[in-house]
mmCIF file with all atom_site columns, C-alpha atoms in Angstrom:
data_model
loop_
_atom_site.group_PDB
_atom_site.id
_atom_site.type_symbol
_atom_site.label_atom_id
_atom_site.label_alt_id
_atom_site.label_comp_id
_atom_site.label_asym_id
_atom_site.label_entity_id
_atom_site.label_seq_id
_atom_site.pdbx_PDB_ins_code
_atom_site.Cartn_x
_atom_site.Cartn_y
_atom_site.Cartn_z
_atom_site.occupancy
_atom_site.B_iso_or_equiv
_atom_site.pdbx_formal_charge
_atom_site.auth_seq_id
_atom_site.auth_comp_id
_atom_site.auth_asym_id
_atom_site.auth_atom_id
_atom_site.pdbx_PDB_model_num
ATOM 1   C CA . MET A 1 1   ? 180.531 34.909 135.910 1.00 86.00 ? 1   MET A CA 1
ATOM 2   C CA . ASN A 1 2   ? 177.579 36.593 137.587 1.00 95.00 ? 2   ASN A CA 1
ATOM 3   C CA . ALA A 1 3   ? 175.277 39.268 136.212 1.00 97.00 ? 3   ALA A CA 1
ATOM 4   C CA . GLN A 1 4   ? 177.005 42.166 137.944 1.00 97.00 ? 4   GLN A CA 1
ATOM 5   C CA . HIS A 1 5   ? 180.409 41.168 136.614 1.00 96.00 ? 5   HIS A CA 1
ATOM 6   C CA . ALA A 1 6   ? 179.056 40.925 133.058 1.00 96.00 ? 6   ALA A CA 1
ATOM 7   C CA . LYS A 1 7   ? 177.288 44.260 133.440 1.00 97.00 ? 7   LYS A CA 1
ATOM 8   C CA . SER A 1 8   ? 180.495 45.879 134.665 1.00 96.00 ? 8   SER A CA 1
ATOM 9   C CA . MET A 1 9   ? 182.466 44.483 131.725 1.00 96.00 ? 9   MET A CA 1
ATOM 10  C CA . ILE A 1 10  ? 179.942 45.881 129.250 1.00 97.00 ? 10  ILE A CA 1
ATOM 11  C CA . GLU A 1 11  ? 179.946 49.284 130.932 1.00 97.00 ? 11  GLU A CA 1
ATOM 12  C CA . ALA A 1 12  ? 183.739 49.377 131.024 1.00 96.00 ? 12  ALA A CA 1
ATOM 13  C CA . GLY A 1 13  ? 184.067 48.378 127.374 1.00 95.00 ? 13  GLY A CA 1
ATOM 14  C CA . ARG A 1 14  ? 181.265 50.676 126.176 1.00 97.00 ? 14  ARG A CA 1
ATOM 15  C CA . VAL A 1 15  ? 180.361 48.486 123.201 1.00 97.00 ? 15  VAL A CA 1
ATOM 16  C CA . ILE A 1 16  ? 178.677 45.198 122.404 1.00 98.00 ? 16  ILE A CA 1
ATOM 17  C CA . ALA A 1 17  ? 179.673 43.900 118.979 1.00 98.00 ? 17  ALA A CA 1
ATOM 18  C CA . ILE A 1 18  ? 176.662 42.217 117.362 1.00 98.00 ? 18  ILE A CA 1
ATOM 19  C CA . LEU A 1 19  ? 177.184 39.224 115.106 1.00 97.00 ? 19  LEU A CA 1
ATOM 20  C CA . ARG A 1 20  ? 174.145 38.651 112.886 1.00 96.00 ? 20  ARG A CA 1
ATOM 21  C CA . GLY A 1 21  ? 174.403 36.539 109.762 1.00 95.00 ? 21  GLY A CA 1
ATOM 22  C CA . ASP A 1 22  ? 176.150 33.415 108.555 1.00 96.00 ? 22  ASP A CA 1
ATOM 23  C CA . TYR A 1 23  ? 179.696 33.468 109.922 1.00 96.00 ? 23  TYR A CA 1
ATOM 24  C CA . THR A 1 24  ? 180.156 29.715 110.137 1.00 95.00 ? 24  THR A CA 1
ATOM 25  C CA . GLY A 1 25  ? 183.858 28.985 110.193 1.00 95.00 ? 25  GLY A CA 1
ATOM 26  C CA . TYR A 1 26  ? 184.774 32.562 111.109 1.00 96.00 ? 26  TYR A CA 1
ATOM 27  C CA . PHE A 1 27  ? 183.645 32.774 114.738 1.00 96.00 ? 27  PHE A CA 1
ATOM 28  C CA . ARG A 1 28  ? 187.071 32.228 116.284 1.00 95.00 ? 28  ARG A CA 1
ATOM 29  C CA . GLN A 1 29  ? 188.816 34.671 113.935 1.00 96.00 ? 29  GLN A CA 1
ATOM 30  C CA . ILE A 1 30  ? 186.187 37.342 114.542 1.00 96.00 ? 30  ILE A CA 1
ATOM 31  C CA . ALA A 1 31  ? 186.421 36.891 118.311 1.00 95.00 ? 31  ALA A CA 1
ATOM 32  C CA . ARG A 1 32  ? 190.197 37.168 118.216 1.00 95.00 ? 32  ARG A CA 1
ATOM 33  C CA . ALA A 1 33  ? 190.144 40.299 116.038 1.00 96.00 ? 33  ALA A CA 1
ATOM 34  C CA . LEU A 1 34  ? 187.607 42.019 118.297 1.00 96.00 ? 34  LEU A CA 1
ATOM 35  C CA . ALA A 1 35  ? 189.401 41.083 121.505 1.00 95.00 ? 35  ALA A CA 1
ATOM 36  C CA . ASP A 1 36  ? 192.795 42.154 120.181 1.00 95.00 ? 36  ASP A CA 1
ATOM 37  C CA . ALA A 1 37  ? 191.261 45.523 119.270 1.00 96.00 ? 37  ALA A CA 1
ATOM 38  C CA . GLY A 1 38  ? 189.987 46.043 122.811 1.00 95.00 ? 38  GLY A CA 1
ATOM 39  C CA . ILE A 1 39  ? 186.336 45.046 122.470 1.00 96.00 ? 39  ILE A CA 1
ATOM 40  C CA . ALA A 1 40  ? 185.321 42.856 125.391 1.00 93.00 ? 40  ALA A CA 1
ATOM 41  C CA . ALA A 1 41  ? 181.729 41.821 124.592 1.00 97.00 ? 41  ALA A CA 1
ATOM 42  C CA . VAL A 1 42  ? 180.098 40.182 121.586 1.00 97.00 ? 42  VAL A CA 1
ATOM 43  C CA . GLU A 1 43  ? 176.504 39.156 121.023 1.00 97.00 ? 43  GLU A CA 1
ATOM 44  C CA . VAL A 1 44  ? 175.678 36.316 118.627 1.00 97.00 ? 44  VAL A CA 1
ATOM 45  C CA . THR A 1 45  ? 172.050 36.593 117.534 1.00 98.00 ? 45  THR A CA 1
ATOM 46  C CA . LEU A 1 46  ? 170.068 33.370 117.687 1.00 98.00 ? 46  LEU A CA 1
ATOM 47  C CA . ASN A 1 47  ? 168.558 33.981 114.256 1.00 96.00 ? 47  ASN A CA 1
ATOM 48  C CA . SER A 1 48  ? 172.027 33.501 112.773 1.00 96.00 ? 48  SER A CA 1
ATOM 49  C CA . PRO A 1 49  ? 173.058 30.112 111.337 1.00 96.00 ? 49  PRO A CA 1
ATOM 50  C CA . GLY A 1 50  ? 175.123 28.131 113.804 1.00 95.00 ? 50  GLY A CA 1
ATOM 51  C CA . ALA A 1 51  ? 174.656 30.682 116.581 1.00 96.00 ? 51  ALA A CA 1
ATOM 52  C CA . LEU A 1 52  ? 175.019 28.257 119.484 1.00 95.00 ? 52  LEU A CA 1
ATOM 53  C CA . ASP A 1 53  ? 178.057 26.625 117.896 1.00 94.00 ? 53  ASP A CA 1
ATOM 54  C CA . GLY A 1 54  ? 179.456 30.131 117.474 1.00 94.00 ? 54  GLY A CA 1
ATOM 55  C CA . LEU A 1 55  ? 179.035 30.797 121.189 1.00 93.00 ? 55  LEU A CA 1
ATOM 56  C CA . HIS A 1 56  ? 180.986 27.647 121.992 1.00 91.00 ? 56  HIS A CA 1
ATOM 57  C CA . ALA A 1 57  ? 183.730 28.455 119.462 1.00 92.00 ? 57  ALA A CA 1
ATOM 58  C CA . MET A 1 58  ? 184.264 32.011 120.712 1.00 92.00 ? 58  MET A CA 1
ATOM 59  C CA . LYS A 1 59  ? 184.305 30.889 124.329 1.00 89.00 ? 59  LYS A CA 1
ATOM 60  C CA . ALA A 1 60  ? 186.830 28.177 123.533 1.00 89.00 ? 60  ALA A CA 1
ATOM 61  C CA . GLU A 1 61  ? 189.027 30.702 121.713 1.00 88.00 ? 61  GLU A CA 1
ATOM 62  C CA . LEU A 1 62  ? 189.198 33.385 124.377 1.00 87.00 ? 62  LEU A CA 1
ATOM 63  C CA . GLY A 1 63  ? 187.805 32.142 127.669 1.00 80.00 ? 63  GLY A CA 1
ATOM 64  C CA . ASP A 1 64  ? 186.831 34.677 130.313 1.00 78.00 ? 64  ASP A CA 1
ATOM 65  C CA . ARG A 1 65  ? 188.765 37.599 128.820 1.00 78.00 ? 65  ARG A CA 1
ATOM 66  C CA . PHE A 1 66  ? 185.881 37.961 126.373 1.00 88.00 ? 66  PHE A CA 1
ATOM 67  C CA . LEU A 1 67  ? 182.183 38.253 127.248 1.00 95.00 ? 67  LEU A CA 1
ATOM 68  C CA . ILE A 1 68  ? 179.986 36.075 125.031 1.00 95.00 ? 68  ILE A CA 1
ATOM 69  C CA . GLY A 1 69  ? 176.254 36.745 124.850 1.00 97.00 ? 69  GLY A CA 1
ATOM 70  C CA . ALA A 1 70  ? 173.215 35.646 122.895 1.00 98.00 ? 70  ALA A CA 1
ATOM 71  C CA . GLY A 1 71  ? 170.936 38.084 121.116 1.00 98.00 ? 71  GLY A CA 1
ATOM 72  C CA . THR A 1 72  ? 167.420 38.013 119.659 1.00 98.00 ? 72  THR A CA 1
ATOM 73  C CA . VAL A 1 73  ? 166.330 35.812 122.552 1.00 98.00 ? 73  VAL A CA 1
ATOM 74  C CA . LEU A 1 74  ? 162.566 36.019 122.176 1.00 98.00 ? 74  LEU A CA 1
ATOM 75  C CA . ASN A 1 75  ? 161.151 33.268 124.375 1.00 98.00 ? 75  ASN A CA 1
ATOM 76  C CA . GLU A 1 76  ? 161.790 30.911 127.281 1.00 97.00 ? 76  GLU A CA 1
ATOM 77  C CA . SER A 1 77  ? 163.059 28.060 125.132 1.00 97.00 ? 77  SER A CA 1
ATOM 78  C CA . GLN A 1 78  ? 165.664 30.247 123.470 1.00 98.00 ? 78  GLN A CA 1
ATOM 79  C CA . ALA A 1 79  ? 166.738 31.657 126.824 1.00 98.00 ? 79  ALA A CA 1
ATOM 80  C CA . PHE A 1 80  ? 167.341 28.170 128.239 1.00 97.00 ? 80  PHE A CA 1
ATOM 81  C CA . GLU A 1 81  ? 169.209 27.105 125.081 1.00 96.00 ? 81  GLU A CA 1
ATOM 82  C CA . ALA A 1 82  ? 171.461 30.158 125.138 1.00 97.00 ? 82  ALA A CA 1
ATOM 83  C CA . ILE A 1 83  ? 172.280 29.840 128.832 1.00 96.00 ? 83  ILE A CA 1
ATOM 84  C CA . SER A 1 84  ? 172.989 26.122 128.416 1.00 94.00 ? 84  SER A CA 1
ATOM 85  C CA . ALA A 1 85  ? 175.338 26.985 125.547 1.00 93.00 ? 85  ALA A CA 1
ATOM 86  C CA . GLY A 1 86  ? 177.309 29.264 127.857 1.00 93.00 ? 86  GLY A CA 1
ATOM 87  C CA . ALA A 1 87  ? 175.881 32.701 127.088 1.00 96.00 ? 87  ALA A CA 1
ATOM 88  C CA . GLN A 1 88  ? 177.051 35.145 129.760 1.00 96.00 ? 88  GLN A CA 1
ATOM 89  C CA . PHE A 1 89  ? 174.465 37.776 128.899 1.00 98.00 ? 89  PHE A CA 1
ATOM 90  C CA . ILE A 1 90  ? 171.122 37.730 127.096 1.00 98.00 ? 90  ILE A CA 1
ATOM 91  C CA . VAL A 1 91  ? 169.823 40.421 124.740 1.00 98.00 ? 91  VAL A CA 1
ATOM 92  C CA . ALA A 1 92  ? 166.447 40.848 123.057 1.00 98.00 ? 92  ALA A CA 1
ATOM 93  C CA . PRO A 1 93  ? 164.763 43.466 120.861 1.00 97.00 ? 93  PRO A CA 1
ATOM 94  C CA . ASN A 1 94  ? 161.719 43.295 123.134 1.00 98.00 ? 94  ASN A CA 1
ATOM 95  C CA . THR A 1 95  ? 160.887 42.766 126.791 1.00 98.00 ? 95  THR A CA 1
ATOM 96  C CA . ASN A 1 96  ? 159.549 39.295 127.512 1.00 98.00 ? 96  ASN A CA 1
ATOM 97  C CA . PRO A 1 97  ? 158.889 39.125 131.270 1.00 98.00 ? 97  PRO A CA 1
ATOM 98  C CA . ARG A 1 98  ? 159.578 35.389 131.401 1.00 98.00 ? 98  ARG A CA 1
ATOM 99  C CA . VAL A 1 99  ? 162.959 35.745 129.650 1.00 98.00 ? 99  VAL A CA 1
ATOM 100 C CA . VAL A 1 100 ? 163.946 38.472 132.106 1.00 98.00 ? 100 VAL A CA 1
ATOM 101 C CA . SER A 1 101 ? 162.804 36.330 135.037 1.00 98.00 ? 101 SER A CA 1
ATOM 102 C CA . ILE A 1 102 ? 164.779 33.276 133.847 1.00 98.00 ? 102 ILE A CA 1
ATOM 103 C CA . CYS A 1 103 ? 167.948 35.351 133.632 1.00 98.00 ? 103 CYS A CA 1
ATOM 104 C CA . VAL A 1 104 ? 167.450 37.128 136.956 1.00 98.00 ? 104 VAL A CA 1
ATOM 105 C CA . GLU A 1 105 ? 166.813 33.807 138.713 1.00 97.00 ? 105 GLU A CA 1
ATOM 106 C CA . ARG A 1 106 ? 170.070 32.419 137.289 1.00 97.00 ? 106 ARG A CA 1
ATOM 107 C CA . ASP A 1 107 ? 172.145 35.570 137.868 1.00 98.00 ? 107 ASP A CA 1
ATOM 108 C CA . ILE A 1 108 ? 172.634 36.104 134.108 1.00 98.00 ? 108 ILE A CA 1
ATOM 109 C CA . CYS A 1 109 ? 172.903 39.689 132.844 1.00 98.00 ? 109 CYS A CA 1
ATOM 110 C CA . VAL A 1 110 ? 169.780 40.420 130.799 1.00 98.00 ? 110 VAL A CA 1
ATOM 111 C CA . ILE A 1 111 ? 169.361 43.328 128.381 1.00 98.00 ? 111 ILE A CA 1
ATOM 112 C CA . PRO A 1 112 ? 165.789 43.499 127.048 1.00 98.00 ? 112 PRO A CA 1
ATOM 113 C CA . GLY A 1 113 ? 164.770 45.927 124.354 1.00 98.00 ? 113 GLY A CA 1
ATOM 114 C CA . ALA A 1 114 ? 162.463 48.846 125.067 1.00 98.00 ? 114 ALA A CA 1
ATOM 115 C CA . TYR A 1 115 ? 161.600 52.144 123.417 1.00 98.00 ? 115 TYR A CA 1
ATOM 116 C CA . THR A 1 116 ? 158.929 54.191 125.182 1.00 98.00 ? 116 THR A CA 1
ATOM 117 C CA . PRO A 1 117 ? 159.297 55.430 128.769 1.00 98.00 ? 117 PRO A CA 1
ATOM 118 C CA . THR A 1 118 ? 156.606 52.972 129.845 1.00 98.00 ? 118 THR A CA 1
ATOM 119 C CA . GLU A 1 119 ? 158.374 50.030 128.184 1.00 98.00 ? 119 GLU A CA 1
ATOM 120 C CA . ILE A 1 120 ? 161.713 51.119 129.632 1.00 98.00 ? 120 ILE A CA 1
ATOM 121 C CA . MET A 1 121 ? 160.449 51.362 133.195 1.00 98.00 ? 121 MET A CA 1
ATOM 122 C CA . ASN A 1 122 ? 158.532 48.093 132.914 1.00 98.00 ? 122 ASN A CA 1
ATOM 123 C CA . ALA A 1 123 ? 161.804 46.382 131.971 1.00 98.00 ? 123 ALA A CA 1
ATOM 124 C CA . VAL A 1 124 ? 163.645 48.061 134.836 1.00 98.00 ? 124 VAL A CA 1
ATOM 125 C CA . GLU A 1 125 ? 160.991 46.977 137.329 1.00 98.00 ? 125 GLU A CA 1
ATOM 126 C CA . LEU A 1 126 ? 161.221 43.384 136.072 1.00 98.00 ? 126 LEU A CA 1
ATOM 127 C CA . GLY A 1 127 ? 164.867 43.401 137.120 1.00 98.00 ? 127 GLY A CA 1
ATOM 128 C CA . ALA A 1 128 ? 166.707 43.991 133.844 1.00 98.00 ? 128 ALA A CA 1
ATOM 129 C CA . HIS A 1 129 ? 170.363 44.816 134.410 1.00 98.00 ? 129 HIS A CA 1
ATOM 130 C CA . LEU A 1 130 ? 170.701 47.043 131.340 1.00 98.00 ? 130 LEU A CA 1
ATOM 131 C CA . ILE A 1 131 ? 168.120 48.389 128.904 1.00 98.00 ? 131 ILE A CA 1
ATOM 132 C CA . LYS A 1 132 ? 168.584 48.105 125.152 1.00 98.00 ? 132 LYS A CA 1
ATOM 133 C CA . LEU A 1 133 ? 167.101 51.260 123.640 1.00 98.00 ? 133 LEU A CA 1
ATOM 134 C CA . PHE A 1 134 ? 165.929 49.936 120.292 1.00 96.00 ? 134 PHE A CA 1
ATOM 135 C CA . PRO A 1 135 ? 165.825 51.310 117.714 1.00 95.00 ? 135 PRO A CA 1
ATOM 136 C CA . ALA A 1 136 ? 168.060 54.147 118.822 1.00 95.00 ? 136 ALA A CA 1
ATOM 137 C CA . GLU A 1 137 ? 168.012 57.660 117.391 1.00 96.00 ? 137 GLU A CA 1
ATOM 138 C CA . LEU A 1 138 ? 170.255 60.242 118.990 1.00 97.00 ? 138 LEU A CA 1
ATOM 139 C CA . GLY A 1 139 ? 167.713 63.027 119.416 1.00 97.00 ? 139 GLY A CA 1
ATOM 140 C CA . TYR A 1 140 ? 165.139 60.651 120.854 1.00 98.00 ? 140 TYR A CA 1
ATOM 141 C CA . PHE A 1 141 ? 167.700 59.073 123.166 1.00 98.00 ? 141 PHE A CA 1
ATOM 142 C CA . LYS A 1 142 ? 168.605 62.457 124.601 1.00 98.00 ? 142 LYS A CA 1
ATOM 143 C CA . ALA A 1 143 ? 164.925 63.277 125.116 1.00 98.00 ? 143 ALA A CA 1
ATOM 144 C CA . VAL A 1 144 ? 163.987 59.986 126.786 1.00 98.00 ? 144 VAL A CA 1
ATOM 145 C CA . ARG A 1 145 ? 167.097 59.899 128.959 1.00 98.00 ? 145 ARG A CA 1
ATOM 146 C CA . ALA A 1 146 ? 166.430 63.348 130.424 1.00 97.00 ? 146 ALA A CA 1
ATOM 147 C CA . PRO A 1 147 ? 163.766 62.055 132.851 1.00 98.00 ? 147 PRO A CA 1
ATOM 148 C CA . LEU A 1 148 ? 165.259 58.542 133.011 1.00 98.00 ? 148 LEU A CA 1
ATOM 149 C CA . ASN A 1 149 ? 168.915 59.337 133.630 1.00 97.00 ? 149 ASN A CA 1
ATOM 150 C CA . HIS A 1 150 ? 169.143 56.617 136.275 1.00 97.00 ? 150 HIS A CA 1
ATOM 151 C CA . VAL A 1 151 ? 168.539 53.915 133.650 1.00 98.00 ? 151 VAL A CA 1
ATOM 152 C CA . PRO A 1 152 ? 171.642 52.206 132.197 1.00 98.00 ? 152 PRO A CA 1
ATOM 153 C CA . PHE A 1 153 ? 170.995 52.317 128.461 1.00 98.00 ? 153 PHE A CA 1
ATOM 154 C CA . VAL A 1 154 ? 172.668 50.347 125.676 1.00 98.00 ? 154 VAL A CA 1
ATOM 155 C CA . ALA A 1 155 ? 171.792 52.268 122.515 1.00 98.00 ? 155 ALA A CA 1
ATOM 156 C CA . THR A 1 156 ? 171.313 49.910 119.565 1.00 97.00 ? 156 THR A CA 1
ATOM 157 C CA . GLY A 1 157 ? 169.878 50.003 116.076 1.00 93.00 ? 157 GLY A CA 1
ATOM 158 C CA . GLY A 1 158 ? 170.770 53.492 114.918 1.00 86.00 ? 158 GLY A CA 1
ATOM 159 C CA . VAL A 1 159 ? 174.410 53.501 115.936 1.00 95.00 ? 159 VAL A CA 1
ATOM 160 C CA . SER A 1 160 ? 177.149 53.980 113.355 1.00 94.00 ? 160 SER A CA 1
ATOM 161 C CA . LEU A 1 161 ? 180.906 54.293 113.413 1.00 94.00 ? 161 LEU A CA 1
ATOM 162 C CA . ASP A 1 162 ? 180.450 58.023 112.986 1.00 94.00 ? 162 ASP A CA 1
ATOM 163 C CA . ASN A 1 163 ? 177.967 58.664 115.809 1.00 96.00 ? 163 ASN A CA 1
ATOM 164 C CA . ALA A 1 164 ? 178.737 55.959 118.389 1.00 97.00 ? 164 ALA A CA 1
ATOM 165 C CA . ALA A 1 165 ? 180.718 58.321 120.616 1.00 97.00 ? 165 ALA A CA 1
ATOM 166 C CA . GLU A 1 166 ? 177.810 60.780 120.668 1.00 97.00 ? 166 GLU A CA 1
ATOM 167 C CA . TYR A 1 167 ? 175.598 58.214 122.390 1.00 98.00 ? 167 TYR A CA 1
ATOM 168 C CA . ILE A 1 168 ? 178.201 57.689 125.104 1.00 97.00 ? 168 ILE A CA 1
ATOM 169 C CA . LYS A 1 169 ? 178.598 61.441 125.553 1.00 97.00 ? 169 LYS A CA 1
ATOM 170 C CA . ALA A 1 170 ? 174.809 61.715 125.814 1.00 97.00 ? 170 ALA A CA 1
ATOM 171 C CA . GLY A 1 171 ? 174.755 59.212 128.667 1.00 97.00 ? 171 GLY A CA 1
ATOM 172 C CA . ALA A 1 172 ? 174.512 55.683 127.248 1.00 98.00 ? 172 ALA A CA 1
ATOM 173 C CA . VAL A 1 173 ? 176.618 53.205 129.212 1.00 98.00 ? 173 VAL A CA 1
ATOM 174 C CA . ALA A 1 174 ? 177.335 51.324 125.983 1.00 98.00 ? 174 ALA A CA 1
ATOM 175 C CA . VAL A 1 175 ? 176.313 50.970 122.362 1.00 98.00 ? 175 VAL A CA 1
ATOM 176 C CA . GLY A 1 176 ? 175.425 47.889 120.375 1.00 98.00 ? 176 GLY A CA 1
ATOM 177 C CA . MET A 1 177 ? 176.776 47.743 116.848 1.00 97.00 ? 177 MET A CA 1
ATOM 178 C CA . GLY A 1 178 ? 176.189 45.087 114.217 1.00 95.00 ? 178 GLY A CA 1
ATOM 179 C CA . SER A 1 179 ? 176.468 45.562 110.455 1.00 93.00 ? 179 SER A CA 1
ATOM 180 C CA . GLN A 1 180 ? 178.214 48.908 110.866 1.00 93.00 ? 180 GLN A CA 1
ATOM 181 C CA . LEU A 1 181 ? 181.066 46.981 112.479 1.00 96.00 ? 181 LEU A CA 1
ATOM 182 C CA . ILE A 1 182 ? 180.850 43.366 111.302 1.00 96.00 ? 182 ILE A CA 1
ATOM 183 C CA . GLY A 1 183 ? 179.693 42.537 107.788 1.00 94.00 ? 183 GLY A CA 1
ATOM 184 C CA . GLU A 1 184 ? 180.112 40.103 104.924 1.00 94.00 ? 184 GLU A CA 1
ATOM 185 C CA . TYR A 1 185 ? 183.414 41.804 104.117 1.00 96.00 ? 185 TYR A CA 1
ATOM 186 C CA . VAL A 1 186 ? 185.096 39.778 106.882 1.00 96.00 ? 186 VAL A CA 1
ATOM 187 C CA . LYS A 1 187 ? 184.854 36.675 104.677 1.00 96.00 ? 187 LYS A CA 1
ATOM 188 C CA . GLN A 1 188 ? 186.871 38.298 101.915 1.00 95.00 ? 188 GLN A CA 1
ATOM 189 C CA . ALA A 1 189 ? 190.643 38.409 101.611 1.00 96.00 ? 189 ALA A CA 1
ATOM 190 C CA . GLY A 1 190 ? 191.952 40.776 104.287 1.00 96.00 ? 190 GLY A CA 1
ATOM 191 C CA . GLY A 1 191 ? 188.529 40.972 105.894 1.00 97.00 ? 191 GLY A CA 1
ATOM 192 C CA . ILE A 1 192 ? 189.571 39.963 109.399 1.00 97.00 ? 192 ILE A CA 1
ATOM 193 C CA . ALA A 1 193 ? 192.358 42.551 109.352 1.00 97.00 ? 193 ALA A CA 1
ATOM 194 C CA . ALA A 1 194 ? 189.821 45.162 108.205 1.00 97.00 ? 194 ALA A CA 1
ATOM 195 C CA . LEU A 1 195 ? 187.528 44.180 111.066 1.00 98.00 ? 195 LEU A CA 1
ATOM 196 C CA . GLY A 1 196 ? 190.366 44.655 113.504 1.00 97.00 ? 196 GLY A CA 1
ATOM 197 C CA . GLU A 1 197 ? 191.035 48.135 112.178 1.00 97.00 ? 197 GLU A CA 1
ATOM 198 C CA . ARG A 1 198 ? 187.357 49.120 112.369 1.00 96.00 ? 198 ARG A CA 1
ATOM 199 C CA . ALA A 1 199 ? 187.163 47.808 115.914 1.00 97.00 ? 199 ALA A CA 1
ATOM 200 C CA . ARG A 1 200 ? 190.299 49.694 116.988 1.00 96.00 ? 200 ARG A CA 1
ATOM 201 C CA . ARG A 1 201 ? 188.949 52.927 115.558 1.00 95.00 ? 201 ARG A CA 1
ATOM 202 C CA . LEU A 1 202 ? 185.657 52.383 117.339 1.00 96.00 ? 202 LEU A CA 1
ATOM 203 C CA . VAL A 1 203 ? 187.380 51.718 120.665 1.00 96.00 ? 203 VAL A CA 1
ATOM 204 C CA . ARG A 1 204 ? 189.450 54.880 120.268 1.00 95.00 ? 204 ARG A CA 1
ATOM 205 C CA . ALA A 1 205 ? 186.324 56.891 119.521 1.00 94.00 ? 205 ALA A CA 1
ATOM 206 C CA . LEU A 1 206 ? 184.442 55.537 122.516 1.00 94.00 ? 206 LEU A CA 1
ATOM 207 C CA . THR A 1 207 ? 187.306 56.380 124.838 1.00 89.00 ? 207 THR A CA 1
ATOM 208 C CA . PHE A 1 208 ? 187.473 59.819 123.217 1.00 77.00 ? 208 PHE A CA 1
ATOM 209 C CA . GLU A 1 209 ? 191.043 59.326 122.049 1.00 61.00 ? 209 GLU A CA 1
ATOM 210 C CA . SER A 1 210 ? 190.098 60.658 118.639 1.00 46.00 ? 210 SER A CA 1
ATOM 211 C CA . PRO A 1 211 ? 187.364 63.125 117.634 1.00 46.00 ? 211 PRO A CA 1
ATOM 212 C CA . GLU A 1 212 ? 185.691 60.880 115.082 1.00 45.00 ? 212 GLU A CA 1
ATOM 213 C CA . VAL A 1 213 ? 185.834 57.607 113.227 1.00 41.00 ? 213 VAL A CA 1
ATOM 214 C CA . ARG A 1 214 ? 186.140 57.488 109.456 1.00 43.00 ? 214 ARG A CA 1
ATOM 215 C CA . VAL A 1 215 ? 186.091 54.188 107.606 1.00 42.00 ? 215 VAL A CA 1
ATOM 216 C CA . SER A 1 216 ? 186.468 54.231 103.852 1.00 37.00 ? 216 SER A CA 1
#
């Protein structure tokens, strides 16, 4: 899968599910629940226990119908490790020029983090395929996007089940969502089913099939 294909899948799905924490033994179940709900992209952060094994497990479970990426990729070594493990896109909270270059050279979709207009445009000029606005805040996103409406933003860090759709309506191509979507609850009885329900509600909200998402 090349960078453009991965980028298109993320834009079409409108959400990257972020898996941060110890989910050893649950990777396949989580991947299946997300995919069955209609979410097509998941990011496993490298500061999570067993992250690379998780990438392998999710890929083995679902193949190319599901986009598997690595997050919190902070340096060259981590970028090489993630790509070798099969990551189809790379995400970071910051913009490391060498990480971006490694991905661009290998036709891997790269989504570096940026916040100020200067940081955002520096990432764009390095060749980033998407820009992770981090941390996101809706009012700020609207303000920064006004002069930078050509930039494909993935809003991350301030996105909740209640406001995710607002970021898409304001012009984000996708949102990244971690603990608001996937949490320790998935390890409890009925947790995977609860994840599936949260994910379905999120997908409905992002396709504007329902006015809002409420999770008790």
